[in-house]
Coordinates of C-alpha atoms and ligand atoms in Angstrom, one line a residue:
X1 CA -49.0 14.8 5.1
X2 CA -51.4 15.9 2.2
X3 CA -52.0 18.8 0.4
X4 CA -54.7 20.5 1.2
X5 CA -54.5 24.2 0.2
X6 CA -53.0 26.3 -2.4
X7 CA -52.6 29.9 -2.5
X8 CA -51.1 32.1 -5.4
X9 CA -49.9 35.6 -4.6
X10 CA -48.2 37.9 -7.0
X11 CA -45.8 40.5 -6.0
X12 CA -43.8 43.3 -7.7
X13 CA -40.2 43.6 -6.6
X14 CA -39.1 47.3 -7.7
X15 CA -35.8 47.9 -8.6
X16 CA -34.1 50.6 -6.5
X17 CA -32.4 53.1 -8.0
X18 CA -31.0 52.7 -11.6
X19 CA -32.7 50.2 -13.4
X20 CA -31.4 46.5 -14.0
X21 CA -29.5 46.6 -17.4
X22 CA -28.7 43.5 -19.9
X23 CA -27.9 43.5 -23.6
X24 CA -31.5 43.1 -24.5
X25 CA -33.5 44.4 -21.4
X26 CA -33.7 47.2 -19.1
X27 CA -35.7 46.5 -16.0
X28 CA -37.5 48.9 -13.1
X29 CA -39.8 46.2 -11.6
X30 CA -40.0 42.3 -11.6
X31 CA -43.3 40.6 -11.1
X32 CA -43.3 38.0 -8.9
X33 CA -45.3 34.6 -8.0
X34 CA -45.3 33.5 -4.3
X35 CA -47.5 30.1 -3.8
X36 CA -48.5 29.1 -0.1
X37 CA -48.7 25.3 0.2
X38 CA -51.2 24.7 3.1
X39 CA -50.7 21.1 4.4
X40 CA -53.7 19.2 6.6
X41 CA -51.5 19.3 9.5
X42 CA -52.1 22.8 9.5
X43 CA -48.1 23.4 8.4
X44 CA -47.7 25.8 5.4
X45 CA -44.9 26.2 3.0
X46 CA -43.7 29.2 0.6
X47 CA -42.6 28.8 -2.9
X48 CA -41.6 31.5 -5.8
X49 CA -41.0 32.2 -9.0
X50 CA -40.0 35.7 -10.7
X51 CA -38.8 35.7 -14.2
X52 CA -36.4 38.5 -14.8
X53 CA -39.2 40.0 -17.8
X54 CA -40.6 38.4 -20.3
X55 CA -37.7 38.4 -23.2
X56 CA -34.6 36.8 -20.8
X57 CA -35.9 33.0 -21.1
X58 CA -39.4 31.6 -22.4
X59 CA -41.0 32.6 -19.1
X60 CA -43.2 35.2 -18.0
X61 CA -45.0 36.1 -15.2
X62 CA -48.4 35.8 -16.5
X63 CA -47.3 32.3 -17.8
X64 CA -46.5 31.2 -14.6
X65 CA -49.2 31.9 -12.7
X66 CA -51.8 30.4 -16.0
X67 CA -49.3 27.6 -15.4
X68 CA -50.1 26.9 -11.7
X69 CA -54.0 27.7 -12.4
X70 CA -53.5 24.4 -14.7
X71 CA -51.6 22.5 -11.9
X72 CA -53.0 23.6 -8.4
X73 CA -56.4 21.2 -9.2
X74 CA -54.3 18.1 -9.5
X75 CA -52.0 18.7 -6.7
X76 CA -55.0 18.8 -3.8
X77 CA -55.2 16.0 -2.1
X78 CA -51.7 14.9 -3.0
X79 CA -49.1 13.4 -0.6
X80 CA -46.5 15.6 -0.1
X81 CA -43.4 13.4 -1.8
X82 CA -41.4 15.3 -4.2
X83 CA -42.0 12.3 -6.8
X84 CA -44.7 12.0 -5.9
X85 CA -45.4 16.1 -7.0
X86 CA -43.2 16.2 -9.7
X87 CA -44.9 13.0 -11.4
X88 CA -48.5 14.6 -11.0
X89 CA -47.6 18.0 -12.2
X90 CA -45.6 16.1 -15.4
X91 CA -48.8 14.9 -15.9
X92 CA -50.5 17.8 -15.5
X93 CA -48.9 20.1 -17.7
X94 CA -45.6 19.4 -20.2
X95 CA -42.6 21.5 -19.2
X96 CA -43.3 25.1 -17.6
X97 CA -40.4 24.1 -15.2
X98 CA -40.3 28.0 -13.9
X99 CA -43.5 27.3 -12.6
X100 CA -43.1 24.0 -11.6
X101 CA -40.4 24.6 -9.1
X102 CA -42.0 27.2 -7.0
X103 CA -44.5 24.0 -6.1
X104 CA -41.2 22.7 -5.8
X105 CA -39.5 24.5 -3.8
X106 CA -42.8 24.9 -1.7
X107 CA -42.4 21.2 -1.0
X108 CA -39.2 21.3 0.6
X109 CA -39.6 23.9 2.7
X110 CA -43.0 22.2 3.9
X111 CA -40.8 18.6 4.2
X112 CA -38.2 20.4 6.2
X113 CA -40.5 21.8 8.8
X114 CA -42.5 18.8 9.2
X115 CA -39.0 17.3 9.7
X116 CA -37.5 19.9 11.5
X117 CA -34.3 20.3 9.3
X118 CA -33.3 23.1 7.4
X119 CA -33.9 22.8 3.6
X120 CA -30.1 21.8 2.8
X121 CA -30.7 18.7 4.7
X122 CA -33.0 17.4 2.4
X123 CA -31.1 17.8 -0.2
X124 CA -28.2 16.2 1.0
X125 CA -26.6 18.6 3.6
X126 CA -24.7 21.7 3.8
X127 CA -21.1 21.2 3.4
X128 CA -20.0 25.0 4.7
X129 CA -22.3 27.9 7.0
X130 CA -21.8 30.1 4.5
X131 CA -21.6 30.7 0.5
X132 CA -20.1 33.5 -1.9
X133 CA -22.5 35.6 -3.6
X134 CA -21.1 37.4 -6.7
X135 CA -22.2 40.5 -8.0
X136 CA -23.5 41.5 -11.6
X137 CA -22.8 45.2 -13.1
X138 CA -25.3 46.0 -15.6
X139 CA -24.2 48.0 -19.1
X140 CA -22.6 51.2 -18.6
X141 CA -19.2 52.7 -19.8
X142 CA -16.0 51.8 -18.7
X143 CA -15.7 54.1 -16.4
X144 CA -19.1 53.5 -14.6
X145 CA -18.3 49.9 -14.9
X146 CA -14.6 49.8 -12.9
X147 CA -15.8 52.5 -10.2
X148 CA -18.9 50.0 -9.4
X149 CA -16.9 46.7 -9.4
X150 CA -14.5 48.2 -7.4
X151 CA -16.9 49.7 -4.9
X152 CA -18.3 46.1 -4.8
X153 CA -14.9 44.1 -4.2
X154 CA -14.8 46.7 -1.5
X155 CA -17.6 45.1 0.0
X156 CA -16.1 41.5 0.2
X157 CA -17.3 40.3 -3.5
X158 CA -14.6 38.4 -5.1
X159 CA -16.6 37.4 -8.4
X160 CA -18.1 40.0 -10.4
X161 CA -20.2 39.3 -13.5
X162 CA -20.2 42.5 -16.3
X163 CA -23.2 42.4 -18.5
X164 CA -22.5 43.0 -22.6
X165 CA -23.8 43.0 -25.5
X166 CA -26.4 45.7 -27.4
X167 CA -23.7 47.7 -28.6
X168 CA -20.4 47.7 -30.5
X169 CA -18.3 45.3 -29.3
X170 CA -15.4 47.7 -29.4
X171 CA -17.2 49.4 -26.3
X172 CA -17.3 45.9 -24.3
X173 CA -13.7 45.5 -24.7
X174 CA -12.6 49.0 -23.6
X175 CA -15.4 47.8 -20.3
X176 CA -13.7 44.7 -19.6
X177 CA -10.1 46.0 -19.8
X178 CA -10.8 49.1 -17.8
X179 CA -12.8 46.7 -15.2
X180 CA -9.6 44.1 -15.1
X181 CA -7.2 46.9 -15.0
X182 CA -9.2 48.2 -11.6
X183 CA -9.9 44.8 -10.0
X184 CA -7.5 42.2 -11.0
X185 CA -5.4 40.0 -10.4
X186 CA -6.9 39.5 -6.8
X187 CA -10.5 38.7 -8.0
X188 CA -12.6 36.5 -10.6
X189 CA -14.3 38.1 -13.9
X190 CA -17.1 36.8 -16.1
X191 CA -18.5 38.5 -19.3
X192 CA -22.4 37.9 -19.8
X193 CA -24.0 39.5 -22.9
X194 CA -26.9 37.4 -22.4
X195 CA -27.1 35.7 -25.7
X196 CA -26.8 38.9 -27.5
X197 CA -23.3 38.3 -29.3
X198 CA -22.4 36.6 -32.9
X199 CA -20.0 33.9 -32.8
X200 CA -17.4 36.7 -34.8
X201 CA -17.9 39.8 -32.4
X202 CA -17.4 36.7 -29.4
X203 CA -14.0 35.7 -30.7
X204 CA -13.1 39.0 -31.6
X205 CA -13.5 40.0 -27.9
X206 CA -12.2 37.0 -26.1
X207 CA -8.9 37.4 -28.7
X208 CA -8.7 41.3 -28.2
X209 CA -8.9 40.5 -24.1
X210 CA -6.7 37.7 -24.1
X211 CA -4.7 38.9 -21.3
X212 CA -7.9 39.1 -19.3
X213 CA -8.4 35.5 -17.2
X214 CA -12.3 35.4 -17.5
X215 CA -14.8 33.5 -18.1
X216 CA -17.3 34.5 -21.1
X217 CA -21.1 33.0 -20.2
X218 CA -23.5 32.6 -22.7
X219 CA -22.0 34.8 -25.6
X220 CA -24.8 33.8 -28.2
X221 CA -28.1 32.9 -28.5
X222 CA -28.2 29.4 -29.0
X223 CA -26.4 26.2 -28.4
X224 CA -25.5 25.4 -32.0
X225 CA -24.0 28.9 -32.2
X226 CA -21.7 28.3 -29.3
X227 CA -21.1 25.2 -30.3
X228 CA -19.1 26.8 -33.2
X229 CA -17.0 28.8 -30.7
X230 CA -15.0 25.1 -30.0
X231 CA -11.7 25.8 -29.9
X232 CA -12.0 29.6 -31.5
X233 CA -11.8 31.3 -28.0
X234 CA -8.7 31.9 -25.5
X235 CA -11.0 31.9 -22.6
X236 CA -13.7 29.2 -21.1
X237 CA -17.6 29.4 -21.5
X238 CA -20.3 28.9 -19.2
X239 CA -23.6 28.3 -20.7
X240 CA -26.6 30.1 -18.8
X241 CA -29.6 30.2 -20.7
X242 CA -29.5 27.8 -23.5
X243 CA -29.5 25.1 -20.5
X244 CA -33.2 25.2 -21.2
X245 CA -34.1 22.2 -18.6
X246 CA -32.4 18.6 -18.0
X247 CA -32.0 17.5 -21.2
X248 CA -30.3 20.6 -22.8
X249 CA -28.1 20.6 -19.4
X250 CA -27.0 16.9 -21.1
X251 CA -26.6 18.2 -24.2
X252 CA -23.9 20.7 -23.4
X253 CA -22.2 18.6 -21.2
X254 CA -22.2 15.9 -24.1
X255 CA -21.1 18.3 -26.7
X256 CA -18.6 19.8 -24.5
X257 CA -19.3 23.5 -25.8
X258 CA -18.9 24.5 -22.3
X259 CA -16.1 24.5 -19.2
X260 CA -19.5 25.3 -16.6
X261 CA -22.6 27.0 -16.3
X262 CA -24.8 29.5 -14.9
X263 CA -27.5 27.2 -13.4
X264 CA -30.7 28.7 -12.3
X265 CA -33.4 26.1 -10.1
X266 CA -36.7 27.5 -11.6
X267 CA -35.5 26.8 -14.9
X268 CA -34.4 22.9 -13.8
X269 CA -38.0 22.3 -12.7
X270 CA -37.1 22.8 -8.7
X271 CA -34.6 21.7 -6.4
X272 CA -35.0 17.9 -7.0
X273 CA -33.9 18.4 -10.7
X274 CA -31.4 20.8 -9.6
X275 CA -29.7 18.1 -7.7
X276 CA -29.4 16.1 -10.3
X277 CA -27.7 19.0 -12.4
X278 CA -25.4 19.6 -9.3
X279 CA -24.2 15.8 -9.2
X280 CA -23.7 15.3 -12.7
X281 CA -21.6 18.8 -13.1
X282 CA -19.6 17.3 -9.6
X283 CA -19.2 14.3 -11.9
X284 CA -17.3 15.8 -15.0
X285 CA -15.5 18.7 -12.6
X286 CA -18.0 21.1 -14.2
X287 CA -18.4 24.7 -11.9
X288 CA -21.6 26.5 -11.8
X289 CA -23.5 29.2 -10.8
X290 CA -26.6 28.2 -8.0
X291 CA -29.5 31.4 -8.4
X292 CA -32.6 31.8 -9.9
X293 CA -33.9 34.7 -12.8
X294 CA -35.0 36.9 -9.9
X295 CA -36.4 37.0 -6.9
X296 CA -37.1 37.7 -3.2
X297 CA -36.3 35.9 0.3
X298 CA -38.1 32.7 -1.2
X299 CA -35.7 32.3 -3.7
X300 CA -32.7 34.0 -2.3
X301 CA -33.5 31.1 0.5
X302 CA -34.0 28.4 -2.2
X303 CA -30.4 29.1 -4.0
X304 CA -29.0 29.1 -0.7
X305 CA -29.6 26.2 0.7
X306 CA -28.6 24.8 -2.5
X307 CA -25.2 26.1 -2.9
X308 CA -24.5 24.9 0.8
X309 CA -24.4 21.6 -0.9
X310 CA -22.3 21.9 -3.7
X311 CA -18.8 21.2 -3.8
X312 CA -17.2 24.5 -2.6
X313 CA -14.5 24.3 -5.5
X314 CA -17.2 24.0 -8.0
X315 CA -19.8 26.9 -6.5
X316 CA -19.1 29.8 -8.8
X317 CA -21.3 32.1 -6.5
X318 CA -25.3 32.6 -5.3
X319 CA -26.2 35.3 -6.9
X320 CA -29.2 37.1 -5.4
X321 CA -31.9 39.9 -6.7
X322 CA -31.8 41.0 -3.0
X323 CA -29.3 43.9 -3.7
X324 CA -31.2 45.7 -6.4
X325 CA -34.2 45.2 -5.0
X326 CA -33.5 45.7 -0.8
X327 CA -36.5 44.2 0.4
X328 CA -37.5 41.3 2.0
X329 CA -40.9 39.4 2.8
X330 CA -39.5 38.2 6.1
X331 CA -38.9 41.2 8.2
X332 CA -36.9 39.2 10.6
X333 CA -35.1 36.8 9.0
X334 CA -34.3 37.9 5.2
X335 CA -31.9 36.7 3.3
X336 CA -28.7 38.9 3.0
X337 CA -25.0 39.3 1.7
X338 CA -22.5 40.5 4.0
X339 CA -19.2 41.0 3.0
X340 CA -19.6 39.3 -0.3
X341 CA -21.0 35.7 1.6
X342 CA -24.6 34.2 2.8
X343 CA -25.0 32.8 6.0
X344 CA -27.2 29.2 5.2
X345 CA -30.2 29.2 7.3
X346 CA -30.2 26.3 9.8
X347 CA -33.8 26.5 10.9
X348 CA -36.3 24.2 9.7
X349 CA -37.5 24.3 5.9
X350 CA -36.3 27.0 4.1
X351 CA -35.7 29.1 7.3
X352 CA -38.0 32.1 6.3
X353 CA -41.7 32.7 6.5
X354 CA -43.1 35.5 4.5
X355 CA -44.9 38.2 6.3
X356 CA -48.4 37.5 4.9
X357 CA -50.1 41.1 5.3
X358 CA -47.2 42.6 3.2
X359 CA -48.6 40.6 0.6
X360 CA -53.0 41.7 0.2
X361 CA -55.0 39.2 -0.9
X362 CA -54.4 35.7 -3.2
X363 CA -54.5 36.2 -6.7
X364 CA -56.0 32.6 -6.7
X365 CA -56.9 29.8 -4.1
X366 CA -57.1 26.5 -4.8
Ligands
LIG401 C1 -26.9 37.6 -13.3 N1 -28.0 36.8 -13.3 C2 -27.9 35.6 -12.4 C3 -29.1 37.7 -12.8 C4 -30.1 37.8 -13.8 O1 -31.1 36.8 -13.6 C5 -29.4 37.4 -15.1 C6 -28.5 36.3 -14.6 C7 -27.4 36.0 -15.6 O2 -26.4 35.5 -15.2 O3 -27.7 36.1 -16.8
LIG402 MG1 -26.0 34.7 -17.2

């Protein structure tokens, strides 16, 4: 099976109701990049990739689509093998792994129909029929905070992420103790200022919330900063963005400046890579996160099938864009949360086909 088409569409995801709040970034739409894979059996299969704005990682949307206009000649023609793929488009174009994985992720849904097994299959089978989701609460006051996380463990989420950061820290610690005071003991807490803290302000607010069993993810900007939070803190850290591909995922897990991580596949290159990450965090007892920056049914579908094959005690939740956003690009057979879980697809590929008049023309064929 070759490749013989490509098709690039883009797509903005709006944001219903309040806008989408982190430390450094407050969101009302999300552009999007859907790329149709057209085989010359005549199969097709989807891909995406939607960074959450242009100032959460080193990806934009723009970039990602200049990215695929530098790939998509290469790729025609190609087998589809995931080295195969992977090997052309690293020597197509050096890194731009955000970009890289919707051709990825395009693969594997094309692989599992021409197989006819779900997506999780290929990458090593789903262990469970359904995974946690967790929920994040964007900045607000400690008040607004507690009354939506427990509105949300009302609706079966037992992880809840608060974002931080952009403000005194004074204020985040009167959030998380209000927020713990509301929902604990019962469910799970993690801090995310999104890289926005200083080492000081970070130990100030794990030492002034020391009672609080959370986990704080990605305090500061960059590793070297965290890595002077060893041994400062009273609570474990996850490491999100600064796991900036494969080899700073080895870094941290060398260092040990983290208990776990907040792992996101477009930013591992694809779901190949991001098996890789998952065995090596099942090798050193490592729990993580299985999501992506943003996103719609294509990548709700993509971290799914995905966390169906991690180790259940290390899956610290798929979290999905789907609730903010509340639509989907198959009208039939979207991706959702009920009751705080995800039901893995079990039809072939990646178990949903976007409904192609909802999307207007290609930005780009190839
Ligand atoms: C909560 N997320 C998974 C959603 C946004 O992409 C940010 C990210 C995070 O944990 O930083
Ligand atoms: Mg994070």
């Amino acid at each position: 099976m070759r490749i013989k088409e490509i098709h690039v569409f883009q797509k903005d995801l709006r944001i219903e109701g309040p806008p989408y709040t982190m430390a450094r970034t407050e969101l009302h739409s999300l552009d999007s990049t859907l790329i149709k894979l057209v085989a010359d059996n005549g199969l097709s299969g989807w891909g995406e990739t939607c960074p959450i704005g242009p100032v959460y990682q080193p990806h934009h949307a723009l970039g990602a689509r200049a990215a695929l206009a530098e790939l998509a000649p290469s790729l025609i023609g190609e087998q589809v093998s995931l080295n195969t793929l992977h090997q052309v488009m690293d020597d197509s174009l050096n890194a731009h792994g955000y970009a890289k994985s919707a051709i990825d992720v395009a693969a594997h849904d094309l692989l599992g129909k021409h197989y006819g097994v779900p997506v999780s299959e290929l990458l090593g089978g789903a262990r469970v029929e359904s995974v946690p989701s967790y929920y994040a609460i964007g900045i607000g006051t400690p008040e607004e905070v507690s009354r939506t996380a427990l509105d949300k463990v009302a609706e079966g989420y037992k992880r809840i992420q608060l974002k931080l950061g952009g403000r005194p820290i004074a204020e985040d610690i009167a959030v998380v103790r209000k927020t713990w005071e509301v929902i604990g003991p019962a469910n799970r807490l993690v801090v995310d200022p999104n890289r926005s803290l200083t080492a000081s302000d970070t130990i100030t607010l794990s030492h002034q919330c020391a009672e609080v069993p959370m986990t704080i993810e990605q305090p500061c900007n960059t590793m070297e900063e965290l890595l002077n939070l060893r041994g400062r803190l009273c609570h474990p850290v996850a490491v999100d963005e600064s796991s900036e591909g494969l080899n700073q995922f080895l870094r941290a897990i060398e260092t040990g400046v983290c208990q776990g991580f907040g792992l996101k596949i477009s930013r591992m290159g694809g779901l190949k890579p991001f098996s890789l990450v998952r065995d090596l965090c099942a090798l050193r007892a490592m729990p993580h996160s299985c999501e992506d920056s943003w996103g719609g049914d294509i990548v709700s579908a993509a971290c799914v099938h995905m966390g169906a094959t991690v180790q259940p005690k290390l899956l610290e939740g798929v979290w999905l864009a789907q609730p903010y956003i509340n639509e989907h690009y198959d009208p039939e057979n979207g991706i959702t949360i009920e009751n705080g879980s995800i039901a893995v697809p079990d039809r072939p590929g990646l178990g949903v086909v976007p409904d192609e008049s909802a999307l207007g023309s290609p930005e780009a064929s190839y």
